Every structure is written in structure tokens, then in C-alpha cells.
GROMACS .gro file of C-alpha atoms in nm:
model
  274
    1MET     CA    1  -1.320   1.038   1.184
    2LYS     CA    2  -1.157   0.770   1.395
    3SER     CA    3  -0.813   0.658   1.282
    4ASN     CA    4  -0.732   0.288   1.273
    5ALA     CA    5  -0.359   0.358   1.278
    6TYR     CA    6  -0.098   0.498   1.513
    7ILE     CA    7   0.253   0.643   1.488
    8GLU     CA    8   0.554   0.477   1.649
    9GLU     CA    9   0.856   0.703   1.701
   10ASN     CA   10   1.223   0.634   1.766
   11GLU     CA   11   1.436   0.948   1.765
   12SER     CA   12   1.368   1.099   1.419
   13LEU     CA   13   1.206   0.786   1.271
   14LYS     CA   14   0.827   0.775   1.252
   15ILE     CA   15   0.638   0.466   1.133
   16VAL     CA   16   0.266   0.398   1.094
   17LYS     CA   17   0.127   0.079   1.246
   18PHE     CA   18  -0.223  -0.066   1.266
   19PRO     CA   19  -0.402  -0.180   1.584
   20ILE     CA   20  -0.588  -0.466   1.413
   21PHE     CA   21  -0.252  -0.632   1.340
   22ASP     CA   22  -0.120  -0.595   1.697
   23LYS     CA   23  -0.278  -0.923   1.807
   24TYR     CA   24  -0.079  -1.098   1.532
   25MET     CA   25   0.258  -0.942   1.618
   26ASP     CA   26   0.404  -1.288   1.689
   27ASP     CA   27   0.322  -1.388   1.331
   28ILE     CA   28   0.365  -1.081   1.110
   29ILE     CA   29   0.540  -0.745   1.079
   30ALA     CA   30   0.327  -0.474   0.918
   31ALA     CA   31   0.411  -0.105   0.883
   32PHE     CA   32   0.396   0.203   0.661
   33SER     CA   33   0.681   0.451   0.642
   34THR     CA   34   0.661   0.829   0.671
   35ARG     CA   35   0.888   1.105   0.537
   36ASP     CA   36   1.084   1.112   0.862
   37GLY     CA   37   1.396   0.933   0.977
   38GLY     CA   38   1.606   0.887   0.664
   39VAL     CA   39   1.912   1.038   0.497
   40SER     CA   40   1.779   1.158   0.161
   41LYS     CA   41   1.800   1.528   0.072
   42GLY     CA   42   1.605   1.791  -0.117
   43ILE     CA   43   1.263   1.690  -0.245
   44TYR     CA   44   1.328   1.336  -0.119
   45GLU     CA   45   1.387   1.443   0.241
   46SER     CA   46   1.428   1.226   0.426
   47MET     CA   47   1.294   0.866   0.431
   48ASN     CA   48   1.248   0.818   0.057
   49LEU     CA   49   1.215   0.448  -0.027
   50GLY     CA   50   1.171   0.479  -0.402
   51PHE     CA   51   1.476   0.377  -0.607
   52GLU     CA   52   1.331   0.480  -0.943
   53ILE     CA   53   1.237   0.845  -0.894
   54GLY     CA   54   1.576   1.017  -0.918
   55ASP     CA   55   1.713   0.999  -0.565
   56ASN     CA   56   2.070   0.898  -0.482
   57GLN     CA   57   2.068   0.517  -0.482
   58GLN     CA   58   2.296   0.481  -0.181
   59ASN     CA   59   2.075   0.711   0.021
   60VAL     CA   60   1.769   0.504  -0.066
   61LEU     CA   61   1.949   0.184   0.031
   62GLU     CA   62   2.054   0.340   0.361
   63ASN     CA   63   1.693   0.440   0.421
   64TYR     CA   64   1.587   0.078   0.373
   65LYS     CA   65   1.853  -0.032   0.619
   66ILE     CA   66   1.727   0.217   0.879
   67PHE     CA   67   1.362   0.123   0.819
   68SER     CA   68   1.435  -0.251   0.826
   69ARG     CA   69   1.657  -0.234   1.133
   70TYR     CA   70   1.380  -0.065   1.330
   71LEU     CA   71   1.133  -0.336   1.227
   72ASP     CA   72   1.382  -0.619   1.283
   73ILE     CA   73   1.371  -0.719   0.915
   74ASN     CA   74   1.665  -0.833   0.702
   75TYR     CA   75   1.670  -0.574   0.423
   76LYS     CA   76   1.835  -0.832   0.192
   77ASN     CA   77   1.511  -1.034   0.208
   78ILE     CA   78   1.289  -0.752   0.082
   79VAL     CA   79   1.100  -0.797  -0.246
   80ILE     CA   80   0.975  -0.476  -0.408
   81SER     CA   81   0.685  -0.453  -0.651
   82SER     CA   82   0.725  -0.321  -1.005
   83GLN     CA   83   0.424  -0.095  -1.022
   84TYR     CA   84   0.238   0.004  -1.335
   85HIS     CA   85  -0.108   0.094  -1.198
   86HIS     CA   86  -0.247  -0.243  -1.304
   87ASN     CA   87  -0.393  -0.549  -1.132
   88ASN     CA   88  -0.120  -0.809  -1.191
   89ILE     CA   89  -0.013  -1.009  -0.885
   90LYS     CA   90   0.308  -1.203  -0.825
   91VAL     CA   91   0.346  -1.505  -0.598
   92VAL     CA   92   0.675  -1.438  -0.417
   93LYS     CA   93   0.899  -1.735  -0.333
   94GLU     CA   94   1.229  -1.798  -0.158
   95LYS     CA   95   1.421  -1.747  -0.483
   96ASP     CA   96   1.286  -1.390  -0.508
   97LYS     CA   97   1.449  -1.259  -0.189
   98GLY     CA   98   1.628  -0.929  -0.246
   99LYS     CA   99   1.468  -0.846  -0.580
  100GLY     CA  100   1.432  -0.472  -0.624
  101ILE     CA  101   1.677  -0.386  -0.349
  102VAL     CA  102   1.999  -0.591  -0.371
  103ARG     CA  103   1.916  -0.786  -0.688
  104ASN     CA  104   1.758  -0.683  -1.018
  105LYS     CA  105   1.388  -0.749  -1.068
  106ASP     CA  106   1.305  -1.010  -1.332
  107TYR     CA  107   0.940  -0.903  -1.343
  108GLN     CA  108   0.747  -0.591  -1.439
  109ASP     CA  109   0.393  -0.457  -1.424
  110ILE     CA  110   0.333  -0.603  -1.076
  111ASP     CA  111   0.115  -0.405  -0.834
  112GLY     CA  112   0.035  -0.693  -0.598
  113LEU     CA  113   0.254  -0.940  -0.408
  114ILE     CA  114   0.153  -1.249  -0.208
  115THR     CA  115   0.353  -1.514  -0.025
  116ASN     CA  116   0.333  -1.788   0.237
  117THR     CA  117   0.711  -1.792   0.284
  118ALA     CA  118   0.844  -1.665   0.616
  119GLU     CA  119   1.107  -1.390   0.638
  120ILE     CA  120   1.030  -1.240   0.299
  121ALA     CA  121   0.937  -0.874   0.339
  122LEU     CA  122   0.691  -0.763   0.071
  123VAL     CA  123   0.708  -0.394  -0.026
  124THR     CA  124   0.485  -0.171  -0.235
  125LEU     CA  125   0.551   0.202  -0.287
  126HIS     CA  126   0.308   0.488  -0.234
  127ALA     CA  127   0.266   0.865  -0.243
  128ASP     CA  128  -0.118   0.900  -0.240
  129CYS     CA  129  -0.229   0.561  -0.379
  130SER     CA  130  -0.378   0.317  -0.128
  131PRO     CA  131  -0.161   0.047   0.029
  132ILE     CA  132  -0.373  -0.261   0.101
  133TYR     CA  133  -0.246  -0.522   0.347
  134PHE     CA  134  -0.387  -0.876   0.350
  135TYR     CA  135  -0.331  -1.140   0.618
  136ASP     CA  136  -0.476  -1.491   0.630
  137PRO     CA  137  -0.404  -1.603   0.989
  138LYS     CA  138  -0.540  -1.953   0.929
  139ASN     CA  139  -0.309  -2.045   0.640
  140LYS     CA  140  -0.031  -1.796   0.725
  141VAL     CA  141  -0.043  -1.607   0.395
  142ILE     CA  142   0.020  -1.237   0.338
  143GLY     CA  143  -0.036  -0.996   0.051
  144LEU     CA  144   0.025  -0.632  -0.037
  145ALA     CA  145  -0.140  -0.429  -0.311
  146HIS     CA  146  -0.085  -0.083  -0.460
  147ALA     CA  147  -0.423   0.067  -0.554
  148GLY     CA  148  -0.449   0.399  -0.731
  149TRP     CA  149  -0.756   0.483  -0.935
  150LYS     CA  150  -0.647   0.254  -1.219
  151GLY     CA  151  -0.573  -0.042  -0.996
  152THR     CA  152  -0.898   0.021  -0.812
  153THR     CA  153  -1.108   0.029  -1.130
  154MET     CA  154  -0.925  -0.289  -1.240
  155GLU     CA  155  -1.032  -0.432  -0.902
  156ILE     CA  156  -0.688  -0.532  -0.776
  157SER     CA  157  -0.818  -0.580  -0.420
  158GLY     CA  158  -1.067  -0.839  -0.543
  159GLU     CA  159  -0.800  -1.000  -0.758
  160MET     CA  160  -0.581  -1.032  -0.448
  161VAL     CA  161  -0.854  -1.222  -0.263
  162GLU     CA  162  -0.904  -1.456  -0.559
  163LYS     CA  163  -0.529  -1.512  -0.606
  164MET     CA  164  -0.476  -1.594  -0.239
  165SER     CA  165  -0.766  -1.838  -0.257
  166LEU     CA  166  -0.636  -2.001  -0.574
  167GLU     CA  167  -0.273  -2.030  -0.464
  168PHE     CA  168  -0.307  -2.090  -0.090
  169ASP     CA  169  -0.670  -2.193  -0.021
  170THR     CA  170  -0.743  -1.870   0.161
  171ASN     CA  171  -1.105  -1.832   0.271
  172SER     CA  172  -1.209  -1.470   0.224
  173GLU     CA  173  -1.393  -1.477   0.558
  174ASP     CA  174  -1.062  -1.539   0.736
  175LEU     CA  175  -0.883  -1.240   0.586
  176ILE     CA  176  -0.773  -0.941   0.792
  177VAL     CA  177  -0.730  -0.635   0.568
  178VAL     CA  178  -0.594  -0.286   0.630
  179ILE     CA  179  -0.614   0.002   0.383
  180GLY     CA  180  -0.334   0.236   0.482
  181PRO     CA  181  -0.265   0.610   0.447
  182SER     CA  182  -0.364   0.752   0.108
  183ILE     CA  183  -0.528   1.055  -0.046
  184CYS     CA  184  -0.884   1.113   0.077
  185ASP     CA  185  -1.196   1.197  -0.120
  186LYS     CA  186  -1.186   1.561  -0.012
  187CYS     CA  187  -0.848   1.607  -0.182
  188TYR     CA  188  -0.858   1.373  -0.481
  189GLU     CA  189  -0.998   1.556  -0.784
  190ILE     CA  190  -1.066   1.370  -1.109
  191ASP     CA  191  -1.230   1.458  -1.439
  192GLU     CA  192  -1.531   1.292  -1.598
  193ASP     CA  193  -1.325   1.060  -1.820
  194VAL     CA  194  -1.162   0.903  -1.513
  195LYS     CA  195  -1.492   0.900  -1.325
  196ASN     CA  196  -1.645   0.699  -1.608
  197GLU     CA  197  -1.391   0.421  -1.550
  198PHE     CA  198  -1.554   0.357  -1.214
  199ASN     CA  199  -1.887   0.294  -1.391
  200ASN     CA  200  -1.750  -0.028  -1.540
  201MET     CA  201  -1.671  -0.195  -1.209
  202SER     CA  202  -1.848  -0.500  -1.069
  203ILE     CA  203  -1.993  -0.291  -0.785
  204ASP     CA  204  -2.198   0.028  -0.782
  205THR     CA  205  -1.953   0.306  -0.689
  206SER     CA  206  -2.191   0.601  -0.725
  207SER     CA  207  -2.228   0.651  -0.348
  208TYR     CA  208  -1.848   0.673  -0.312
  209ILE     CA  209  -1.797   0.953  -0.568
  210SER     CA  210  -1.908   1.310  -0.507
  211PHE     CA  211  -1.932   1.598  -0.754
  212ASN     CA  212  -1.846   1.966  -0.715
  213ASN     CA  213  -2.055   2.179  -0.952
  214LYS     CA  214  -1.840   2.489  -0.916
  215LYS     CA  215  -1.517   2.307  -1.003
  216ASN     CA  216  -1.681   2.056  -1.238
  217LYS     CA  217  -1.471   1.785  -1.067
  218TYR     CA  218  -1.542   1.445  -0.918
  219TYR     CA  219  -1.404   1.315  -0.588
  220PRO     CA  220  -1.376   0.936  -0.550
  221ASP     CA  221  -1.324   0.771  -0.212
  222ILE     CA  222  -1.063   0.516  -0.320
  223PRO     CA  223  -1.024   0.343   0.021
  224ARG     CA  224  -1.398   0.290   0.060
  225ILE     CA  225  -1.439   0.168  -0.297
  226ASN     CA  226  -1.174  -0.093  -0.224
  227LYS     CA  227  -1.348  -0.181   0.100
  228ALA     CA  228  -1.672  -0.235  -0.092
  229LEU     CA  229  -1.486  -0.455  -0.341
  230LEU     CA  230  -1.345  -0.665  -0.058
  231ILE     CA  231  -1.686  -0.708   0.105
  232ASN     CA  232  -1.822  -0.811  -0.234
  233LYS     CA  233  -1.554  -1.083  -0.241
  234GLY     CA  234  -1.663  -1.219   0.095
  235VAL     CA  235  -1.427  -1.039   0.335
  236LYS     CA  236  -1.607  -0.958   0.660
  237GLU     CA  237  -1.667  -0.586   0.706
  238GLU     CA  238  -1.542  -0.597   1.065
  239ASN     CA  239  -1.212  -0.744   0.937
  240ILE     CA  240  -1.141  -0.445   0.710
  241LYS     CA  241  -0.987  -0.135   0.867
  242LEU     CA  242  -0.924   0.196   0.695
  243SER     CA  243  -0.646   0.410   0.839
  244ASN     CA  244  -0.849   0.726   0.765
  245ILE     CA  245  -0.520   0.916   0.724
  246CYS     CA  246  -0.490   1.140   0.419
  247THR     CA  247  -0.142   1.174   0.274
  248MET     CA  248  -0.219   1.506   0.106
  249GLU     CA  249  -0.368   1.662   0.419
  250ASN     CA  250  -0.060   1.546   0.611
  251LYS     CA  251   0.211   1.622   0.356
  252ASP     CA  252   0.445   1.735   0.633
  253LEU     CA  253   0.449   1.371   0.745
  254PHE     CA  254   0.397   1.194   0.411
  255PHE     CA  255   0.508   1.232   0.052
  256SER     CA  256   0.201   1.324  -0.152
  257HIS     CA  257   0.221   1.319  -0.532
  258ARG     CA  258  -0.055   1.577  -0.561
  259GLY     CA  259   0.036   1.771  -0.251
  260HIS     CA  260   0.399   1.808  -0.359
  261GLU     CA  261   0.313   1.848  -0.728
  262GLY     CA  262   0.513   1.541  -0.827
  263LYS     CA  263   0.832   1.658  -0.656
  264ARG     CA  264   0.856   1.396  -0.387
  265GLY     CA  265   0.985   1.065  -0.257
  266SER     CA  266   0.787   0.749  -0.185
  267GLN     CA  267   0.659   0.574   0.125
  268ALA     CA  268   0.681   0.197   0.157
  269ALA     CA  269   0.415  -0.042   0.278
  270ILE     CA  270   0.590  -0.346   0.423
  271LEU     CA  271   0.452  -0.682   0.534
  272GLN     CA  272   0.639  -0.995   0.643
  273LEU     CA  273   0.560  -1.333   0.792
  274LYS     CA  274   0.787  -1.411   1.085
   0.00000   0.00000   0.00000
């Protein structure tokens, strides 16, 4: 399967980037971190970007400094989500700069971030769940979403399109969307009770969920379900790119919640308007 992503390396640091965004490099910075290039130790080795999972706080901050310096981002301008596997979305403004990294968050239960303010770096955290990047080149608006199975069944990707339209007059046909590295349908086992949650969505997901009779398990394709949701909201199919990189299959390069049995750090999806 063709990948719509590539790895940039600088000494020990490895970062995922996306070809579809390369033509907009004068306007945005978009990347996804890997495990490599940081200072964290043990199960968090080495580029852990999650403050709330037990790692040494100073190590995490240093990791953000390394990550940001490579991308030419001011780490003090980062705004980090407050994820709860939901579909709530926050409009990020100038006053929010630094929240979650150098200032306390004054929000919770936020799995999506959008802004039209330059030099604010939006960040969501991942270790199997899908990072979804949104860019409206016409109105210069960006968005990031964290989509696990709960956020997907709550249709956060569709909510992002609607929120960007409501707040910033985004036309869905103008959106460029990337669904970054996440667990693939070959690796992601769920039981029937979770599978049934997909039955309540606004789209038919049956073709995106397989069943293994021997294991009595279901296997949802979370990235492609989100792609279908986006198309249903009017995003052009050719403007949606899936990285086709599985975090669990590549757990030497990525933290994977399932692959590392919960003993892991977190990757960061980052997106900023220049």
C-alpha cells in the first residue's frame, strides 16, 4: 500500500511529514513525531511528548524544545489538547498560547483544535489513535483532531468540518486533510459491543469493519471510516490523504498503546500557520 508520508531525519531525530502539504510549506508547518530524538528514558524512550502519562516533566519539556527547534516553532506558542476520546472542539486564540506546555490548561475534554491565528502551534497526542490534520488554504484556517474509536463513532472529523465552516466560513471543498500514522485494521481488535457503536453513525461503516470467526473479533479501519465521514461532509476525495502507516506494526519507530501494552509515551501531531 502506497504511503502518503515520508520521514525526515536530523541526527537522531525522525519526524513524519506529508507530501500533500509540501506545496503549502510557505503557509503551514505540519508534522508528526516519532519515538526517536528525545531525552526521555525507560518506557518513554526517547521523544515522549505526553506530560500526563508519568514521564519526568523536564524531560518532556526538553523533548518539545527539540521537536519545536527542528520545525522552527516557538514552543511557548504551543497549545495542547485535553483529550477525553470525545468530539468537543476548541477555537484557539492568541490568549491561549502556551496552554498545556508553559501555562495551565483552562479547558478539558477537548479532542479537536482549530485556529486562524498565525504562529500558534496546535498539538494533539497519539499512540495508535488517528491524528487528522485540516487545512483551509483559501481562508488560512487549520485544525487538528484526535480520533480513536470513540471520537470516530462520535464523528469528530465531521464535527471539525462543520466547526471550521461555522467559525471561519470554510468551504468543505477547499479543505486539504491528512490522516496520519495510527493503528491499522489488521492490528486493531475490538469486541462486538464496540463494533455496535459504529452501527449508529451517519454513514454505513460495514464495508470498513472485518470479522475474524476464529478469534470472534472485529477489525475496524479507523482511518478509512474517517475518510468516508469527511467525504460525506463534502471534502473532495482527492484532497484526503491517508498516511497508511501503522503505529503498531512499526512500534520500533512509534509508541503504540496496544503494541507496548500501555507502557509507552506519546507522539504529537503538530500544525501551525506561519
